[in-house]
Amino acid sequence: MTGHNRFERFAAPGVRSLKPYVPGKPHSKLERELGIKDSIKLASNENPLGPGPLARAALSEALAGVGHYPDGSGHALRAKLARLHGVDIAQVTLGNGSNDVLVLLVETFLVPGVEAIYAQYAFAVYPAAIEASGATARIAPARPGDVVQPLGHDPIAIVAAIGPRTRMVFIANPNNPTGTWLAEDELDALLQAIPEDVLVVLDEAYHEYSAPLGVPDGTRWLARHPNLVVTRTFSKAFGLAGLRVGYALSHPDVANLINRVRQPFNVSVPGLAAAAAALDDRAHLDATLNLNRAGIEQLRAGLAALDVSAPPSAGNFILADFGRPAAAIDELLLRSGVIVRPVDNYGLPHHLRITTGTSAQNERLLSSMAQALAKAR
Ligand SMILES: *Cc1c(COP(=O)(O)O)cnc(C)c1O
């Protein structure tokens, strides 16, 4: 839509300057536009294996129950998550994806006049949610591009951005789209440096992928820091992105407040059932993690052979740095039926984010990339 919006002046002030989130291009759209079939999408950090057998079985069974509203308290899933994390059930809040939980936190705590901090290149949902609330965003400059954890969160810059009006700090560990992470000692020190009256939202959407690399499990600090909220999701390693289930672990008093804002039936009957079942499917999670580790290596090595650098990533994606505008390369990849994610909306026009696929999909990406680079020279 272009031009004047006749309802613009009636919109909430924070909404007027918002731009809609641009998701990865759907296959169907690309295939329609180019008249091709068999495109592959490595753009949205989905699990190429999808849900595991236990989640699939639970989904089929849940079908019979969709005529009824779900359990609004999500008791069974919350009880299971509480056991898993060694916390009280009153500390678990479910969301329609962790995106929902992030927005609920903002709606619960941010108002015009207060400030929230996120790091430069942090996940795009934070700035959008803050802006919509009318609160003021403070962006903590990221690390430079030529150090370890390039473009990653800089704890010193984050602490420096805290002021008397700061209510919330977002930390993505690891971060999307950079794949970077804070180590245990860095995160420990950062949590200690943030005042207790500032809520710390620690987004661990990629925790299952990052844990084997030694990236810390933030839930271990919940008892020490009542102002800490850890968010997790079933969309990434558990392969349930289409069902929309995520959750927050927090102090029960924080959970109590979020719960006042939460829609009573925000997680669906199939979502509750499949998520609970997915937690039991260790074999599927292991297969996912193995496939991902191999995929990250395959993509990084294949790109290095093409002279494209992609730093280590603790997620299921890499951030490829082309050292020049990447739009032409993205366009050539699209024409060959390979969808990746441009990140110019993050201020990274020289990069593309690529999700790990199956070995064959990664191979196809690499061969399309070789051709695109040869043409775009
Ligand atoms: C994908 C992602 C999420 C949210 O995903 P949901 O599907 O809403 O659970 C949250 N944070 C980060 C950093 C992500 O990459």
mmCIF file of C-alpha atoms and ligand atoms in Angstrom:
data_model
loop_
_atom_site.group_PDB
_atom_site.id
_atom_site.type_symbol
_atom_site.label_atom_id
_atom_site.label_comp_id
_atom_site.label_asym_id
_atom_site.label_seq_id
_atom_site.Cartn_x
_atom_site.Cartn_y
_atom_site.Cartn_z
ATOM 1 C CA MET A 1 0.000 0.000 0.000
ATOM 2 C CA THR A 2 1.346 3.387 -0.949
ATOM 3 C CA GLY A 3 0.300 6.952 -0.377
ATOM 4 C CA HIS A 4 -1.922 8.510 2.235
ATOM 5 C CA ASN A 5 -3.695 6.316 4.762
ATOM 6 C CA ARG A 6 -6.943 8.058 5.667
ATOM 7 C CA PHE A 7 -7.058 6.400 9.098
ATOM 8 C CA GLU A 8 -3.411 7.111 9.969
ATOM 9 C CA ARG A 9 -4.181 9.975 12.353
ATOM 10 C CA PHE A 10 -6.602 7.795 14.342
ATOM 11 C CA ALA A 11 -3.980 5.097 14.955
ATOM 12 C CA ALA A 12 -2.167 4.844 18.295
ATOM 13 C CA PRO A 13 0.933 7.074 18.137
ATOM 14 C CA GLY A 14 3.328 4.119 18.444
ATOM 15 C CA VAL A 15 1.613 2.361 15.546
ATOM 16 C CA ARG A 16 1.929 5.212 13.020
ATOM 17 C CA SER A 17 5.658 4.773 12.460
ATOM 18 C CA LEU A 18 5.573 0.949 12.473
ATOM 19 C CA LYS A 19 6.471 -1.065 9.413
ATOM 20 C CA PRO A 20 4.959 -4.533 9.103
ATOM 21 C CA TYR A 21 7.285 -7.488 9.781
ATOM 22 C CA VAL A 22 8.497 -8.969 6.489
ATOM 23 C CA PRO A 23 8.603 -12.750 6.776
ATOM 24 C CA GLY A 24 10.548 -15.099 4.502
ATOM 25 C CA LYS A 25 8.923 -15.311 1.090
ATOM 26 C CA PRO A 26 6.453 -18.213 0.918
ATOM 27 C CA HIS A 27 7.259 -20.963 -1.628
ATOM 28 C CA SER A 28 3.849 -20.624 -3.232
ATOM 29 C CA LYS A 29 4.410 -16.922 -3.973
ATOM 30 C CA LEU A 30 7.840 -17.481 -5.518
ATOM 31 C CA GLU A 31 6.632 -20.428 -7.576
ATOM 32 C CA ARG A 32 3.678 -18.424 -8.855
ATOM 33 C CA GLU A 33 5.902 -15.470 -9.743
ATOM 34 C CA LEU A 34 8.557 -17.506 -11.552
ATOM 35 C CA GLY A 35 6.416 -20.345 -12.872
ATOM 36 C CA ILE A 36 8.669 -22.924 -11.211
ATOM 37 C CA LYS A 37 8.145 -25.871 -8.874
ATOM 38 C CA ASP A 38 10.337 -27.508 -6.229
ATOM 39 C CA SER A 39 11.680 -24.299 -4.694
ATOM 40 C CA ILE A 40 13.371 -24.647 -1.326
ATOM 41 C CA LYS A 41 13.017 -22.286 1.612
ATOM 42 C CA LEU A 42 15.964 -21.763 3.928
ATOM 43 C CA ALA A 43 14.623 -18.472 5.188
ATOM 44 C CA SER A 44 12.646 -18.835 8.401
ATOM 45 C CA ASN A 45 14.772 -20.937 10.754
ATOM 46 C CA GLU A 46 12.323 -23.827 10.598
ATOM 47 C CA ASN A 47 13.350 -27.408 11.333
ATOM 48 C CA PRO A 48 13.779 -29.222 7.983
ATOM 49 C CA LEU A 49 12.554 -32.434 9.669
ATOM 50 C CA GLY A 50 9.346 -30.791 10.922
ATOM 51 C CA PRO A 51 7.682 -32.301 13.979
ATOM 52 C CA GLY A 52 8.805 -35.659 15.320
ATOM 53 C CA PRO A 53 6.685 -38.826 15.414
ATOM 54 C CA LEU A 54 5.432 -38.273 18.969
ATOM 55 C CA ALA A 55 4.206 -34.745 18.190
ATOM 56 C CA ARG A 56 2.581 -35.964 14.963
ATOM 57 C CA ALA A 57 0.739 -38.724 16.821
ATOM 58 C CA ALA A 58 -0.422 -36.279 19.492
ATOM 59 C CA LEU A 59 -1.641 -33.929 16.760
ATOM 60 C CA SER A 60 -3.782 -36.592 15.091
ATOM 61 C CA GLU A 61 -5.262 -37.484 18.436
ATOM 62 C CA ALA A 62 -5.909 -33.835 19.340
ATOM 63 C CA LEU A 63 -8.035 -33.382 16.217
ATOM 64 C CA ALA A 64 -11.052 -34.912 17.977
ATOM 65 C CA GLY A 65 -10.852 -32.161 20.620
ATOM 66 C CA VAL A 66 -10.787 -29.063 18.436
ATOM 67 C CA GLY A 67 -14.522 -28.496 18.776
ATOM 68 C CA HIS A 68 -13.829 -27.391 22.341
ATOM 69 C CA TYR A 69 -11.865 -24.469 23.692
ATOM 70 C CA PRO A 70 -8.438 -25.411 24.972
ATOM 71 C CA ASP A 71 -7.605 -25.509 28.679
ATOM 72 C CA GLY A 72 -7.054 -21.781 29.146
ATOM 73 C CA SER A 73 -4.512 -22.368 31.888
ATOM 74 C CA GLY A 74 -2.593 -24.877 29.751
ATOM 75 C CA HIS A 75 -2.154 -26.850 32.948
ATOM 76 C CA ALA A 76 -0.776 -30.119 31.577
ATOM 77 C CA LEU A 77 1.884 -28.477 29.413
ATOM 78 C CA ARG A 78 2.813 -25.953 32.099
ATOM 79 C CA ALA A 79 3.161 -28.713 34.702
ATOM 80 C CA LYS A 80 5.433 -30.633 32.350
ATOM 81 C CA LEU A 81 7.564 -27.548 31.637
ATOM 82 C CA ALA A 82 7.771 -26.732 35.350
ATOM 83 C CA ARG A 83 9.076 -30.247 36.056
ATOM 84 C CA LEU A 84 11.518 -30.044 33.176
ATOM 85 C CA HIS A 85 12.970 -26.723 34.341
ATOM 86 C CA GLY A 86 12.753 -27.387 38.073
ATOM 87 C CA VAL A 87 10.501 -24.377 38.701
ATOM 88 C CA ASP A 88 7.035 -23.889 40.173
ATOM 89 C CA ILE A 89 4.101 -24.107 37.762
ATOM 90 C CA ALA A 90 3.220 -20.516 38.773
ATOM 91 C CA GLN A 91 6.433 -19.423 37.012
ATOM 92 C CA VAL A 92 5.353 -20.723 33.590
ATOM 93 C CA THR A 93 3.352 -18.586 31.133
ATOM 94 C CA LEU A 94 2.350 -19.999 27.751
ATOM 95 C CA GLY A 95 2.180 -17.983 24.568
ATOM 96 C CA ASN A 96 1.000 -18.283 20.986
ATOM 97 C CA GLY A 97 4.627 -18.677 20.000
ATOM 98 C CA SER A 98 7.267 -16.919 22.076
ATOM 99 C CA ASN A 99 6.523 -13.830 19.973
ATOM 100 C CA ASP A 100 3.217 -13.642 21.856
ATOM 101 C CA VAL A 101 5.061 -13.830 25.186
ATOM 102 C CA LEU A 102 7.436 -11.043 24.112
ATOM 103 C CA VAL A 103 4.508 -8.820 23.142
ATOM 104 C CA LEU A 104 2.668 -9.681 26.390
ATOM 105 C CA LEU A 105 5.704 -8.587 28.391
ATOM 106 C CA VAL A 106 5.799 -5.291 26.532
ATOM 107 C CA GLU A 107 2.053 -4.752 26.950
ATOM 108 C CA THR A 108 2.329 -5.533 30.652
ATOM 109 C CA PHE A 109 5.285 -3.301 31.496
ATOM 110 C CA LEU A 110 5.958 -0.656 28.840
ATOM 111 C CA VAL A 111 4.120 2.659 28.527
ATOM 112 C CA PRO A 112 4.984 6.006 26.907
ATOM 113 C CA GLY A 113 7.730 7.725 28.875
ATOM 114 C CA VAL A 114 9.683 4.615 29.893
ATOM 115 C CA GLU A 115 12.586 3.078 27.986
ATOM 116 C CA ALA A 116 13.503 -0.393 26.792
ATOM 117 C CA ILE A 117 16.918 -1.482 25.559
ATOM 118 C CA TYR A 118 17.915 -3.933 22.887
ATOM 119 C CA ALA A 119 21.190 -4.507 21.074
ATOM 120 C CA GLN A 120 21.826 -3.322 17.534
ATOM 121 C CA TYR A 121 21.057 -6.238 15.129
ATOM 122 C CA ALA A 122 18.860 -7.907 17.759
ATOM 123 C CA PHE A 123 15.732 -9.823 16.752
ATOM 124 C CA ALA A 124 13.311 -7.483 14.926
ATOM 125 C CA VAL A 125 10.316 -8.244 17.119
ATOM 126 C CA TYR A 126 11.775 -6.213 20.030
ATOM 127 C CA PRO A 127 11.871 -2.819 18.310
ATOM 128 C CA ALA A 128 8.435 -3.384 16.781
ATOM 129 C CA ALA A 129 6.826 -4.292 20.107
ATOM 130 C CA ILE A 130 8.500 -1.433 21.969
ATOM 131 C CA GLU A 131 7.493 1.087 19.333
ATOM 132 C CA ALA A 132 3.872 -0.038 19.307
ATOM 133 C CA SER A 133 3.718 0.441 23.094
ATOM 134 C CA GLY A 134 4.776 4.079 22.793
ATOM 135 C CA ALA A 135 7.812 3.467 25.017
ATOM 136 C CA THR A 136 11.219 4.728 23.890
ATOM 137 C CA ALA A 137 13.726 2.272 22.436
ATOM 138 C CA ARG A 138 17.433 2.603 23.283
ATOM 139 C CA ILE A 139 19.728 0.673 20.974
ATOM 140 C CA ALA A 140 22.985 -0.589 22.469
ATOM 141 C CA PRO A 141 25.667 -0.598 19.743
ATOM 142 C CA ALA A 142 26.755 -4.119 18.757
ATOM 143 C CA ARG A 143 30.284 -5.474 18.703
ATOM 144 C CA PRO A 144 32.160 -4.648 15.493
ATOM 145 C CA GLY A 145 32.081 -6.964 12.487
ATOM 146 C CA ASP A 146 35.721 -8.031 12.674
ATOM 147 C CA VAL A 147 36.008 -9.487 16.187
ATOM 148 C CA VAL A 148 34.895 -12.784 17.739
ATOM 149 C CA GLN A 149 31.099 -12.837 17.976
ATOM 150 C CA PRO A 150 30.969 -10.252 15.174
ATOM 151 C CA LEU A 151 27.911 -7.955 15.341
ATOM 152 C CA GLY A 152 26.894 -9.674 18.587
ATOM 153 C CA HIS A 153 25.526 -8.116 21.774
ATOM 154 C CA ASP A 154 28.010 -5.954 23.685
ATOM 155 C CA PRO A 155 27.258 -6.245 27.429
ATOM 156 C CA ILE A 156 29.184 -3.063 28.226
ATOM 157 C CA ALA A 157 27.115 -1.056 25.733
ATOM 158 C CA ILE A 158 23.921 -2.590 27.116
ATOM 159 C CA VAL A 159 24.750 -1.570 30.692
ATOM 160 C CA ALA A 160 25.793 1.887 29.495
ATOM 161 C CA ALA A 161 22.360 2.384 27.892
ATOM 162 C CA ILE A 162 20.523 1.845 31.194
ATOM 163 C CA GLY A 163 19.089 5.016 32.706
ATOM 164 C CA PRO A 164 16.511 6.005 35.311
ATOM 165 C CA ARG A 165 13.613 5.388 32.892
ATOM 166 C CA THR A 166 14.757 1.930 31.762
ATOM 167 C CA ARG A 167 12.138 -0.738 32.455
ATOM 168 C CA MET A 168 13.212 -3.590 30.208
ATOM 169 C CA VAL A 169 16.312 -5.017 28.539
ATOM 170 C CA PHE A 170 16.064 -7.594 25.740
ATOM 171 C CA ILE A 171 18.876 -10.098 25.311
ATOM 172 C CA ALA A 172 18.716 -12.769 22.602
ATOM 173 C CA ASN A 173 21.053 -15.639 23.410
ATOM 174 C CA PRO A 174 21.938 -16.704 20.829
ATOM 175 C CA ASN A 175 20.790 -13.781 18.730
ATOM 176 C CA ASN A 176 18.931 -13.980 15.425
ATOM 177 C CA PRO A 177 20.075 -12.982 12.743
ATOM 178 C CA THR A 178 23.728 -12.855 13.865
ATOM 179 C CA GLY A 179 23.961 -16.341 15.434
ATOM 180 C CA THR A 180 26.200 -14.813 18.121
ATOM 181 C CA TRP A 181 25.997 -15.546 21.833
ATOM 182 C CA LEU A 182 27.119 -14.447 25.258
ATOM 183 C CA ALA A 183 29.112 -16.970 27.283
ATOM 184 C CA GLU A 184 28.167 -17.955 30.806
ATOM 185 C CA ASP A 185 30.531 -15.559 32.582
ATOM 186 C CA GLU A 186 29.489 -12.637 30.346
ATOM 187 C CA LEU A 187 25.795 -13.230 30.911
ATOM 188 C CA ASP A 188 26.335 -13.764 34.624
ATOM 189 C CA ALA A 189 28.147 -10.431 34.904
ATOM 190 C CA LEU A 190 25.545 -8.676 32.753
ATOM 191 C CA LEU A 191 22.673 -9.921 34.927
ATOM 192 C CA GLN A 192 24.488 -8.712 38.036
ATOM 193 C CA ALA A 193 25.061 -5.276 36.479
ATOM 194 C CA ILE A 194 21.388 -4.703 35.610
ATOM 195 C CA PRO A 195 19.361 -3.097 38.438
ATOM 196 C CA GLU A 196 16.681 -5.270 40.011
ATOM 197 C CA ASP A 197 13.875 -2.942 38.950
ATOM 198 C CA VAL A 198 14.710 -3.465 35.263
ATOM 199 C CA LEU A 199 13.106 -6.517 33.693
ATOM 200 C CA VAL A 200 15.582 -8.658 31.730
ATOM 201 C CA VAL A 201 13.959 -10.585 28.888
ATOM 202 C CA LEU A 202 16.356 -13.340 27.926
ATOM 203 C CA ASP A 203 15.164 -14.799 24.625
ATOM 204 C CA GLU A 204 16.410 -18.357 24.254
ATOM 205 C CA ALA A 205 14.515 -19.361 21.100
ATOM 206 C CA TYR A 206 17.524 -21.403 19.923
ATOM 207 C CA HIS A 207 18.460 -22.881 23.296
ATOM 208 C CA GLU A 208 18.299 -26.523 22.192
ATOM 209 C CA TYR A 209 20.713 -25.801 19.343
ATOM 210 C CA SER A 210 23.060 -23.646 21.392
ATOM 211 C CA ALA A 211 23.305 -25.688 24.594
ATOM 212 C CA PRO A 212 25.700 -28.301 23.136
ATOM 213 C CA LEU A 213 28.094 -25.421 22.305
ATOM 214 C CA GLY A 214 28.211 -24.387 25.950
ATOM 215 C CA VAL A 215 25.808 -21.449 25.622
ATOM 216 C CA PRO A 216 24.310 -21.128 29.111
ATOM 217 C CA ASP A 217 20.804 -22.122 30.153
ATOM 218 C CA GLY A 218 19.396 -18.843 31.489
ATOM 219 C CA THR A 219 16.892 -20.588 33.729
ATOM 220 C CA ARG A 220 19.714 -21.264 36.200
ATOM 221 C CA TRP A 221 19.646 -17.559 37.152
ATOM 222 C CA LEU A 222 15.875 -17.333 37.748
ATOM 223 C CA ALA A 223 16.194 -17.916 41.492
ATOM 224 C CA ARG A 224 18.941 -15.323 41.891
ATOM 225 C CA HIS A 225 17.329 -12.618 39.717
ATOM 226 C CA PRO A 226 13.584 -12.084 40.272
ATOM 227 C CA ASN A 227 13.690 -9.553 37.409
ATOM 228 C CA LEU A 228 14.741 -12.225 34.872
ATOM 229 C CA VAL A 229 12.310 -13.630 32.299
ATOM 230 C CA VAL A 230 13.503 -16.476 30.053
ATOM 231 C CA THR A 231 11.540 -17.140 26.870
ATOM 232 C CA ARG A 232 11.583 -20.376 24.887
ATOM 233 C CA THR A 233 9.729 -21.738 21.868
ATOM 234 C CA PHE A 234 8.547 -24.922 20.183
ATOM 235 C CA SER A 235 8.971 -23.277 16.768
ATOM 236 C CA LYS A 236 12.637 -23.909 16.198
ATOM 237 C CA ALA A 237 14.295 -27.179 17.316
ATOM 238 C CA PHE A 238 10.945 -28.847 18.104
ATOM 239 C CA GLY A 239 9.716 -28.234 14.549
ATOM 240 C CA LEU A 240 6.300 -26.825 15.490
ATOM 241 C CA ALA A 241 6.534 -23.311 14.006
ATOM 242 C CA GLY A 242 3.109 -23.591 12.366
ATOM 243 C CA LEU A 243 1.366 -24.436 15.632
ATOM 244 C CA ARG A 244 2.548 -21.332 17.544
ATOM 245 C CA VAL A 245 3.599 -22.406 21.038
ATOM 246 C CA GLY A 246 6.154 -20.674 23.239
ATOM 247 C CA TYR A 247 6.534 -19.862 26.901
ATOM 248 C CA ALA A 248 8.130 -17.660 29.529
ATOM 249 C CA LEU A 249 9.721 -18.679 32.809
ATOM 250 C CA SER A 250 9.772 -15.907 35.376
ATOM 251 C CA HIS A 251 9.165 -14.955 38.978
ATOM 252 C CA PRO A 252 5.562 -15.923 39.849
ATOM 253 C CA ASP A 253 4.689 -12.245 40.452
ATOM 254 C CA VAL A 254 5.789 -11.370 36.910
ATOM 255 C CA ALA A 255 3.837 -14.358 35.565
ATOM 256 C CA ASN A 256 0.788 -13.183 37.510
ATOM 257 C CA LEU A 257 0.928 -9.773 35.809
ATOM 258 C CA ILE A 258 1.478 -11.140 32.288
ATOM 259 C CA ASN A 259 -1.382 -13.508 32.884
ATOM 260 C CA ARG A 260 -3.779 -10.576 33.374
ATOM 261 C CA VAL A 261 -3.019 -9.381 29.838
ATOM 262 C CA ARG A 262 -2.859 -12.803 28.177
ATOM 263 C CA GLN A 263 -5.823 -13.896 26.056
ATOM 264 C CA PRO A 264 -7.517 -16.713 27.954
ATOM 265 C CA PHE A 265 -7.211 -19.246 25.109
ATOM 266 C CA ASN A 266 -3.970 -18.133 23.490
ATOM 267 C CA VAL A 267 -2.628 -21.641 22.829
ATOM 268 C CA SER A 268 -4.694 -24.041 20.738
ATOM 269 C CA VAL A 269 -5.785 -27.594 21.514
ATOM 270 C CA PRO A 270 -3.390 -29.107 18.920
ATOM 271 C CA GLY A 271 -0.618 -26.749 20.054
ATOM 272 C CA LEU A 272 -0.868 -27.807 23.706
ATOM 273 C CA ALA A 273 -0.956 -31.496 22.796
ATOM 274 C CA ALA A 274 1.880 -31.480 20.271
ATOM 275 C CA ALA A 275 4.174 -29.378 22.456
ATOM 276 C CA ALA A 276 3.753 -31.695 25.432
ATOM 277 C CA ALA A 277 4.476 -34.720 23.243
ATOM 278 C CA ALA A 278 7.493 -33.061 21.590
ATOM 279 C CA LEU A 279 9.164 -32.703 24.983
ATOM 280 C CA ASP A 280 9.263 -36.509 25.258
ATOM 281 C CA ASP A 281 10.783 -37.072 21.822
ATOM 282 C CA ARG A 282 14.487 -37.090 22.671
ATOM 283 C CA ALA A 283 15.285 -39.130 19.549
ATOM 284 C CA HIS A 284 13.778 -36.502 17.269
ATOM 285 C CA LEU A 285 15.560 -33.689 19.057
ATOM 286 C CA ASP A 286 18.878 -35.559 18.749
ATOM 287 C CA ALA A 287 18.279 -36.154 15.037
ATOM 288 C CA THR A 288 17.474 -32.443 14.655
ATOM 289 C CA LEU A 289 20.601 -31.334 16.475
ATOM 290 C CA ASN A 290 22.838 -33.710 14.509
ATOM 291 C CA LEU A 291 21.362 -32.610 11.196
ATOM 292 C CA ASN A 292 21.806 -28.977 12.177
ATOM 293 C CA ARG A 293 25.404 -29.332 13.330
ATOM 294 C CA ALA A 294 26.290 -31.047 10.049
ATOM 295 C CA GLY A 295 24.339 -28.394 8.119
ATOM 296 C CA ILE A 296 26.137 -25.476 9.764
ATOM 297 C CA GLU A 297 29.497 -27.078 8.915
ATOM 298 C CA GLN A 298 28.405 -27.876 5.361
ATOM 299 C CA LEU A 299 27.171 -24.325 4.741
ATOM 300 C CA ARG A 300 30.147 -22.602 6.348
ATOM 301 C CA ALA A 301 32.698 -24.769 4.539
ATOM 302 C CA GLY A 302 30.840 -24.502 1.216
ATOM 303 C CA LEU A 303 30.585 -20.723 1.506
ATOM 304 C CA ALA A 304 34.229 -20.400 2.580
ATOM 305 C CA ALA A 305 35.173 -22.259 -0.606
ATOM 306 C CA LEU A 306 33.278 -19.515 -2.472
ATOM 307 C CA ASP A 307 35.105 -16.831 -0.482
ATOM 308 C CA VAL A 308 32.026 -15.900 1.518
ATOM 309 C CA SER A 309 32.550 -15.679 5.245
ATOM 310 C CA ALA A 310 29.960 -16.840 7.759
ATOM 311 C CA PRO A 311 30.971 -16.740 11.419
ATOM 312 C CA PRO A 312 30.161 -19.589 13.815
ATOM 313 C CA SER A 313 26.477 -19.688 14.752
ATOM 314 C CA ALA A 314 24.755 -21.137 17.813
ATOM 315 C CA GLY A 315 21.407 -21.281 15.996
ATOM 316 C CA ASN A 316 20.063 -23.246 13.027
ATOM 317 C CA PHE A 317 21.132 -20.581 10.554
ATOM 318 C CA ILE A 318 24.209 -18.690 9.476
ATOM 319 C CA LEU A 319 24.738 -15.065 8.583
ATOM 320 C CA ALA A 320 26.725 -14.905 5.349
ATOM 321 C CA ASP A 321 28.749 -11.755 4.774
ATOM 322 C CA PHE A 322 29.289 -10.875 1.101
ATOM 323 C CA GLY A 323 31.237 -7.693 1.728
ATOM 324 C CA ARG A 324 29.040 -5.901 -0.823
ATOM 325 C CA PRO A 325 25.314 -5.407 -1.345
ATOM 326 C CA ALA A 326 23.670 -8.830 -1.285
ATOM 327 C CA ALA A 327 20.379 -7.930 -3.000
ATOM 328 C CA ALA A 328 21.538 -9.024 -6.478
ATOM 329 C CA ILE A 329 22.748 -12.354 -5.079
ATOM 330 C CA ASP A 330 19.436 -12.831 -3.258
ATOM 331 C CA GLU A 331 17.554 -12.139 -6.501
ATOM 332 C CA LEU A 332 19.622 -14.706 -8.433
ATOM 333 C CA LEU A 333 19.064 -17.293 -5.688
ATOM 334 C CA LEU A 334 15.318 -16.655 -5.841
ATOM 335 C CA ARG A 335 15.344 -17.181 -9.595
ATOM 336 C CA SER A 336 16.975 -20.538 -9.065
ATOM 337 C CA GLY A 337 14.211 -21.410 -6.597
ATOM 338 C CA VAL A 338 16.212 -20.942 -3.398
ATOM 339 C CA ILE A 339 14.681 -18.682 -0.763
ATOM 340 C CA VAL A 340 16.982 -17.207 1.882
ATOM 341 C CA ARG A 341 16.482 -14.178 4.109
ATOM 342 C CA PRO A 342 17.679 -10.680 3.243
ATOM 343 C CA VAL A 343 18.524 -8.734 6.397
ATOM 344 C CA ASP A 344 18.720 -5.163 5.127
ATOM 345 C CA ASN A 345 15.835 -4.394 7.512
ATOM 346 C CA TYR A 346 18.402 -5.022 10.268
ATOM 347 C CA GLY A 347 20.844 -2.574 8.694
ATOM 348 C CA LEU A 348 22.810 -5.468 7.191
ATOM 349 C CA PRO A 349 22.505 -5.021 3.399
ATOM 350 C CA HIS A 350 25.729 -6.979 2.761
ATOM 351 C CA HIS A 351 24.488 -10.103 4.521
ATOM 352 C CA LEU A 352 21.994 -12.893 3.916
ATOM 353 C CA ARG A 353 20.684 -15.211 6.618
ATOM 354 C CA ILE A 354 20.529 -18.858 5.584
ATOM 355 C CA THR A 355 18.712 -21.536 7.585
ATOM 356 C CA THR A 356 20.240 -25.027 7.626
ATOM 357 C CA GLY A 357 18.250 -27.509 5.542
ATOM 358 C CA THR A 358 18.697 -31.165 4.774
ATOM 359 C CA SER A 359 22.068 -32.092 3.320
ATOM 360 C CA ALA A 360 20.549 -32.076 -0.199
ATOM 361 C CA GLN A 361 18.948 -28.665 0.341
ATOM 362 C CA ASN A 362 22.213 -27.217 1.625
ATOM 363 C CA GLU A 363 23.978 -28.656 -1.421
ATOM 364 C CA ARG A 364 21.450 -27.039 -3.718
ATOM 365 C CA LEU A 365 21.863 -23.712 -1.932
ATOM 366 C CA LEU A 366 25.630 -23.921 -2.365
ATOM 367 C CA SER A 367 25.488 -24.765 -6.047
ATOM 368 C CA SER A 368 22.953 -21.967 -6.691
ATOM 369 C CA MET A 369 25.186 -19.659 -4.680
ATOM 370 C CA ALA A 370 28.225 -20.543 -6.820
ATOM 371 C CA GLN A 371 26.251 -19.679 -9.961
ATOM 372 C CA ALA A 372 24.797 -16.505 -8.439
ATOM 373 C CA LEU A 373 28.226 -15.286 -7.371
ATOM 374 C CA ALA A 374 29.665 -15.963 -10.819
ATOM 375 C CA LYS A 375 26.833 -13.978 -12.440
ATOM 376 C CA ALA A 376 26.675 -11.126 -9.939
ATOM 377 C CA ARG A 377 30.383 -10.402 -10.190
HETATM 378 C C1 LIG B 1 12.013 -17.273 15.903
HETATM 379 C C2 LIG B 1 12.337 -16.434 17.071
HETATM 380 C C3 LIG B 1 11.407 -16.155 18.096
HETATM 381 C C4 LIG B 1 9.961 -16.441 18.105
HETATM 382 O O1 LIG B 1 9.470 -17.483 17.493
HETATM 383 P P1 LIG B 1 8.004 -17.985 17.823
HETATM 384 O O2 LIG B 1 7.680 -18.800 16.639
HETATM 385 O O3 LIG B 1 7.097 -16.803 17.973
HETATM 386 O O4 LIG B 1 8.109 -18.740 19.093
HETATM 387 C C5 LIG B 1 11.802 -15.410 19.173
HETATM 388 N N1 LIG B 1 13.049 -14.948 19.263
HETATM 389 C C6 LIG B 1 13.957 -15.178 18.326
HETATM 390 C C7 LIG B 1 15.318 -14.642 18.509
HETATM 391 C C8 LIG B 1 13.635 -15.909 17.190
HETATM 392 O O5 LIG B 1 14.534 -16.081 16.232
#
